[in-house]
Coordinates of C-alpha atoms in Angstrom, one line a residue:
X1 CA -111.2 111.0 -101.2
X2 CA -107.8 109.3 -100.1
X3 CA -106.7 106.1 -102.6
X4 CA -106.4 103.2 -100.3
X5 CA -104.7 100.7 -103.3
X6 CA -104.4 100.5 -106.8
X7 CA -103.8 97.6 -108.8
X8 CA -103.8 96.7 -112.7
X9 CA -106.4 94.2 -113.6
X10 CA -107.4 93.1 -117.2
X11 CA -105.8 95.9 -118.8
X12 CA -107.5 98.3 -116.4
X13 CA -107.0 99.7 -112.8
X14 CA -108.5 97.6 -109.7
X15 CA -108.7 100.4 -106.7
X16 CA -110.1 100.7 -103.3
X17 CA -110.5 104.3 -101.6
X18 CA -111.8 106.1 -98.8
X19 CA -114.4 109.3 -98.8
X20 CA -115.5 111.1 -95.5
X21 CA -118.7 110.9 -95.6
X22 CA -121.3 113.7 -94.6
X23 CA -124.4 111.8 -95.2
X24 CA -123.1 109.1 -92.5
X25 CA -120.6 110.9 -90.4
X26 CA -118.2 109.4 -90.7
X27 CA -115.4 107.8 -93.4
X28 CA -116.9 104.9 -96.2
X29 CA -115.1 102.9 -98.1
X30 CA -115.6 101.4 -101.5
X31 CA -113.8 100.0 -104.1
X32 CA -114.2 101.1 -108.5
X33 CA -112.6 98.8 -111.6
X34 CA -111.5 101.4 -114.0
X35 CA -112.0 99.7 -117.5
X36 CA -108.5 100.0 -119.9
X37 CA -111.9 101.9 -122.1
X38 CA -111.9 104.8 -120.1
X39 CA -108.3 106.1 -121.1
X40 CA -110.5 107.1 -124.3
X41 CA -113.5 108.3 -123.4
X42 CA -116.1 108.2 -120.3
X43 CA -118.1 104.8 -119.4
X44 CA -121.2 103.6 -118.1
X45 CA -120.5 102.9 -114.5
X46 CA -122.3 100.1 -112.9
X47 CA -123.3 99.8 -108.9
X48 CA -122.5 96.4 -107.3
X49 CA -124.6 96.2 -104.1
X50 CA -123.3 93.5 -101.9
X51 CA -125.2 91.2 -99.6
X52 CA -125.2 90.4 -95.9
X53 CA -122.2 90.3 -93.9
X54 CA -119.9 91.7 -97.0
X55 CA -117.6 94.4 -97.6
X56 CA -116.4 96.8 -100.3
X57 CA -113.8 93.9 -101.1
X58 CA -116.2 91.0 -101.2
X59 CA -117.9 91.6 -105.1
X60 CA -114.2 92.4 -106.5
X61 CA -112.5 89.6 -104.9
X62 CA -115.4 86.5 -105.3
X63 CA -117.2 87.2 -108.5
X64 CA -114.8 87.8 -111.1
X65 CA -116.0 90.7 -112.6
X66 CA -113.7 92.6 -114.0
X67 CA -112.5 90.6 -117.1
X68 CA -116.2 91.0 -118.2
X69 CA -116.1 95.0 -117.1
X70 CA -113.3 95.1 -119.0
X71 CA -114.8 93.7 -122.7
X72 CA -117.9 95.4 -122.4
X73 CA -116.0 99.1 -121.3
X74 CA -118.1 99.3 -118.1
X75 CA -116.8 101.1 -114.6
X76 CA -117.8 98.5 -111.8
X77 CA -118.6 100.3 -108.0
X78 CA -119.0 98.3 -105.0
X79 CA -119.7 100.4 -101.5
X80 CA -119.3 98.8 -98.1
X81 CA -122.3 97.1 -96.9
X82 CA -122.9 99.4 -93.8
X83 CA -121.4 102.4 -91.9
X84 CA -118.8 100.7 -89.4
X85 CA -117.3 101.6 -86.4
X86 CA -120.8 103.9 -84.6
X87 CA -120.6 102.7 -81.1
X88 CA -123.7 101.8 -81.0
X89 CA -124.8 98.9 -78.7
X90 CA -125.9 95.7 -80.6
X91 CA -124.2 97.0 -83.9
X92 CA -122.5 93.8 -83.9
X93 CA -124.4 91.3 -82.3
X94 CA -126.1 90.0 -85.3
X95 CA -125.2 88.5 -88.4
X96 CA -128.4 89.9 -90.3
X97 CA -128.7 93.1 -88.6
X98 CA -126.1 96.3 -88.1
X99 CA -122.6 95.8 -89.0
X100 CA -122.8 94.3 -93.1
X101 CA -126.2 94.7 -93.1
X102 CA -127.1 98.1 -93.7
X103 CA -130.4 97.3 -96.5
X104 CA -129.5 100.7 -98.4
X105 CA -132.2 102.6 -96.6
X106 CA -132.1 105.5 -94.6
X107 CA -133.0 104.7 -90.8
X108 CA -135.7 106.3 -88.7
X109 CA -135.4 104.8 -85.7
X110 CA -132.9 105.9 -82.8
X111 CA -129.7 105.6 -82.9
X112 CA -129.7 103.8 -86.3
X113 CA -131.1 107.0 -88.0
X114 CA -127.8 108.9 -87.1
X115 CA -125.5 106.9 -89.3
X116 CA -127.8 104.5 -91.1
X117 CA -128.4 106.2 -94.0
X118 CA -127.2 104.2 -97.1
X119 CA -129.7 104.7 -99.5
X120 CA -128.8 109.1 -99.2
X121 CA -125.3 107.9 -98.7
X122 CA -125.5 106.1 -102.6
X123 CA -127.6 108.5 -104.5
X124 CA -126.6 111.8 -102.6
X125 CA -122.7 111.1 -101.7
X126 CA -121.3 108.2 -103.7
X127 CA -122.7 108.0 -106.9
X128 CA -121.9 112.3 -107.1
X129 CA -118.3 111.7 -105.8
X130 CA -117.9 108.7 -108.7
X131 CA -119.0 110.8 -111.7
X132 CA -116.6 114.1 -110.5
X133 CA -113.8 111.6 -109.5
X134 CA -114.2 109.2 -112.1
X135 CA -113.9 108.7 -115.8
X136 CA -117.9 107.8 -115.5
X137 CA -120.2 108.4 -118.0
X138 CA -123.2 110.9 -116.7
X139 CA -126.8 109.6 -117.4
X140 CA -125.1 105.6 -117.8
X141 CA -125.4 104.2 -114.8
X142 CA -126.8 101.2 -113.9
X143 CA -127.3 98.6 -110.6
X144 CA -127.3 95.3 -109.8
X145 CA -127.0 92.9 -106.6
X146 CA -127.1 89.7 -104.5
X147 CA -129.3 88.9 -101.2
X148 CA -129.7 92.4 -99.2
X149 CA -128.0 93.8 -102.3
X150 CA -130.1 92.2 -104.7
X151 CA -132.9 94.0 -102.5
X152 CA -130.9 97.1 -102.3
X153 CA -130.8 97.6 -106.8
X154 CA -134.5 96.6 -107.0
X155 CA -135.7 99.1 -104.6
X156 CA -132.9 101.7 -105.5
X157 CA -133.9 101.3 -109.4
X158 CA -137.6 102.0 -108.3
X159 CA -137.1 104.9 -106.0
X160 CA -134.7 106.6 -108.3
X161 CA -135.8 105.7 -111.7
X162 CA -134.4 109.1 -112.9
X163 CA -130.6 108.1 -111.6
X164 CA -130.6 104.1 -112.7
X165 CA -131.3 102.6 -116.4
X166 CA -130.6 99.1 -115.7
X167 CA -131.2 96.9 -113.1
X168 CA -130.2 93.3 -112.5
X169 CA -129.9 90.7 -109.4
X170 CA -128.4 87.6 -107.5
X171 CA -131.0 86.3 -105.5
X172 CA -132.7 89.0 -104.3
X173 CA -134.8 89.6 -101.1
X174 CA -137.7 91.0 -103.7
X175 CA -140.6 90.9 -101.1
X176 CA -138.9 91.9 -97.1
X177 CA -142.1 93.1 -95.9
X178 CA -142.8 89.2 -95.8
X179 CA -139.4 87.5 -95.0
X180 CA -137.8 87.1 -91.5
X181 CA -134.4 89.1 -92.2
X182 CA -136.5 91.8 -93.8
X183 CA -139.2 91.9 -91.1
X184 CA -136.5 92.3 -88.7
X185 CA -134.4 95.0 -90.0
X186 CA -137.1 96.9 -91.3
X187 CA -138.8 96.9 -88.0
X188 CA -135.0 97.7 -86.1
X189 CA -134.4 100.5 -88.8
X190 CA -137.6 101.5 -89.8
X191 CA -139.7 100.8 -86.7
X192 CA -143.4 99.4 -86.0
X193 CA -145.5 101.2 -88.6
X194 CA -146.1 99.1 -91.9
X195 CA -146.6 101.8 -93.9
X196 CA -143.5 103.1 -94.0
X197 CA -142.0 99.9 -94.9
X198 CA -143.8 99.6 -98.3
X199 CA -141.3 101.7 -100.0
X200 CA -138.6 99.5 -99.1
X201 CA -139.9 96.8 -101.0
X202 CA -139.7 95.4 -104.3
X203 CA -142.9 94.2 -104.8
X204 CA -144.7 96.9 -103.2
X205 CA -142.8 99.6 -105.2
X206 CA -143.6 97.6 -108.2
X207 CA -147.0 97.4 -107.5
X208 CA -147.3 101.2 -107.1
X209 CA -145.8 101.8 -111.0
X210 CA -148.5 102.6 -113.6
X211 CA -145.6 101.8 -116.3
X212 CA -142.6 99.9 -117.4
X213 CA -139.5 100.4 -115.3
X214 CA -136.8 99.9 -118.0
X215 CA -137.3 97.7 -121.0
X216 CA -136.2 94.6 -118.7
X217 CA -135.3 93.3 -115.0
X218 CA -132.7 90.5 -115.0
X219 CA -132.9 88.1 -111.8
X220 CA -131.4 84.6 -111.3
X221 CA -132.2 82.2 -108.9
X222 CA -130.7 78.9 -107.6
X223 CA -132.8 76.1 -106.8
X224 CA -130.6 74.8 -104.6
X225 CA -130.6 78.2 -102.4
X226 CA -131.1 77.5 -98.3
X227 CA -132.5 80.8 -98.5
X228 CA -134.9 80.1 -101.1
X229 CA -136.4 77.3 -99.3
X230 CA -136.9 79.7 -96.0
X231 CA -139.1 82.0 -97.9
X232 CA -136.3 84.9 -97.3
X233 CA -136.3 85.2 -101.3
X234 CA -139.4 85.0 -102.5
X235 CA -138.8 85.8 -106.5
X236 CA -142.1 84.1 -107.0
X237 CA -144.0 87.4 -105.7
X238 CA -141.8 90.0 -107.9
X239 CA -142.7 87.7 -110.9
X240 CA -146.1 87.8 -110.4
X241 CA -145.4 91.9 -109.0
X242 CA -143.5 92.5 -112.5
X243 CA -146.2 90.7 -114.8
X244 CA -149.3 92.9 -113.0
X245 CA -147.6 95.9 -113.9
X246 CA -146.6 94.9 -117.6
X247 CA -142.8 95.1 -116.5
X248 CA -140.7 92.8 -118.8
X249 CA -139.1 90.6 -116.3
X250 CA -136.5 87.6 -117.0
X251 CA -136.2 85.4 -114.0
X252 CA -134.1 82.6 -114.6
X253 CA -134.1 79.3 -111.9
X254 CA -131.2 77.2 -111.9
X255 CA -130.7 73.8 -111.1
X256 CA -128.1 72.9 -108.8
X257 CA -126.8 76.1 -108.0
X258 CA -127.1 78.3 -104.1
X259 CA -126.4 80.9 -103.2
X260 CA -122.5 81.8 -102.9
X261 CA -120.3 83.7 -105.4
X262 CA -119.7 80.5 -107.5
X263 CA -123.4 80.9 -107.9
X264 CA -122.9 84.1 -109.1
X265 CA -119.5 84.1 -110.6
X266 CA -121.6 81.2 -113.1
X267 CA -123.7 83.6 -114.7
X268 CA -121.6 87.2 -114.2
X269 CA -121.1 87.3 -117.9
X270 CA -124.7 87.6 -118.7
X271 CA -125.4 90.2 -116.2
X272 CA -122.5 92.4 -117.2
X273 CA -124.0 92.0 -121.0
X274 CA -127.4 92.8 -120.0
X275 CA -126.0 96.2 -118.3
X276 CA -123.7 97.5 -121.4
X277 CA -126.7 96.5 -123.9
X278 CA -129.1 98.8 -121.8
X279 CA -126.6 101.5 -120.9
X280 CA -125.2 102.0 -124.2

């Protein structure tokens, strides 16, 4: 792991490093607030799973974050989006797809399966390297996101219900099987078959659970989101997902608000309280 910056930040340490990577090949980078807490003791650490087009920087910089890690004692993580830099031929050709837009699942398809692997990349390289690197707290870790992110903690939290106690999101792609940018990437990544897709998807996965999650799933949602109106969203099918398999869900709407980080800077506090009540 080589430190790329550190920098004090509400009494604790904002840093952003650099770990070569087995499970992609090739060096990741990602960025950890160190609450002022863990000089005392280990915290809960919490994932940050950022959305399309994003980086490592983008959570830390946009959604104010850390003065809330720092009150409730939690260790905020945010990895890079993708794997960068692969060579591969169309990598960066789309906004929605390749470069920023990983969907923190492991690729089947040629030649994304070679270096597309996010989801082993978090549970297998990341999340190992935080709690032996890290003041982090072991069995205390919890996940949360916006967009492809929000997508990423849903699915993530479902898959690995044994590594995650809390779960949150920002606008979340909860049902990709049935939205354009999910249809596409899945079918790029994933390829033609259907089946495989189902467990890369919120509502699928939740459909598949014979009991409760975690005690509660916090998503909001602006009204006002362009995103929302193209059916990429679609919180209205978790909801209905969550309440078929008894899963306390709180999905909030919001007047007024899109999608951006003001959006989520607006309601940061609440999310961050949610997570240290849970992971406490």
């Amino acid at each position: 792991m080589r430190t790329i910056t550190k920098t004090q930040c509400f009494g604790g340490v904002q840093g952003y490093y650099q770990n070569d990577s087995d499970v992609i090949g090739s060096p990741m980078k990602f960025s950890v607030y160190i609450p002022p807490q863990a000089l005392e003791a280990p915290v809960p650490v919490l994932f940050f799973l950022a959305g399309l087009t994003c980086t490592e920087e983008t959570f830390m910089i946009k959604a104010g974050a850390q003065r809330y890690a720092a009150e409730h004692g939690i260790m905020l993580v945010a990895p890079d989006t993708s794997p960068r830099n692969t060579g591969f031929a169309g990598v960066a050709d789309h906004w929605d797809f390749g470069d920023g837009a990983g969907f923190y699942l492991d690729a089947t398809e040629a030649p994304w399966n070679q270096r597309f692997r996010m989801e082993s990349y978090l549970v297998q390289d990341l999340l190992p390297l935080i709690m032996a690197e890290f003041p982090a707290r072991a069995g205390s870790v919890g996940i949360f996101g916006h967009s492809m992110g929000g997508h990423g903690a849903l699915t993530l939290a479902l898959r690995h219900p044994d590594l995650f106690r809390s779960v949150s999101a920002f606008a979340p792609i909860t049902a990709p099987m049935q939205s354009p940018w999910g249809q596409k990437a899945f079918g790029l990544y994933l390829g033609a078959d259907q089946e495989a897709w189902r467990e890369h998807d919120a509502c699928e996965l939740m459909a598949q659970r014979s009991s409760q999650l975690t005690s509660g799933i916090l998503i909001d949602q602006g009204l006002n989101d362009q995103f929302l109106r193209q059916k990429q969203l679609l919180p209205e099918l978790f909801e209905a997902a969550c309440e078929k398999a008894g899963q306390p869900l709180s999905l909030r709407r919001h007047a007024g608000y899109d999608h951006g980080y003001y959006f989520i800077a607006s309601f940061m506090h609440d999310h961050l309280a949610f997570h240290a009540e849970q992971l406490k």
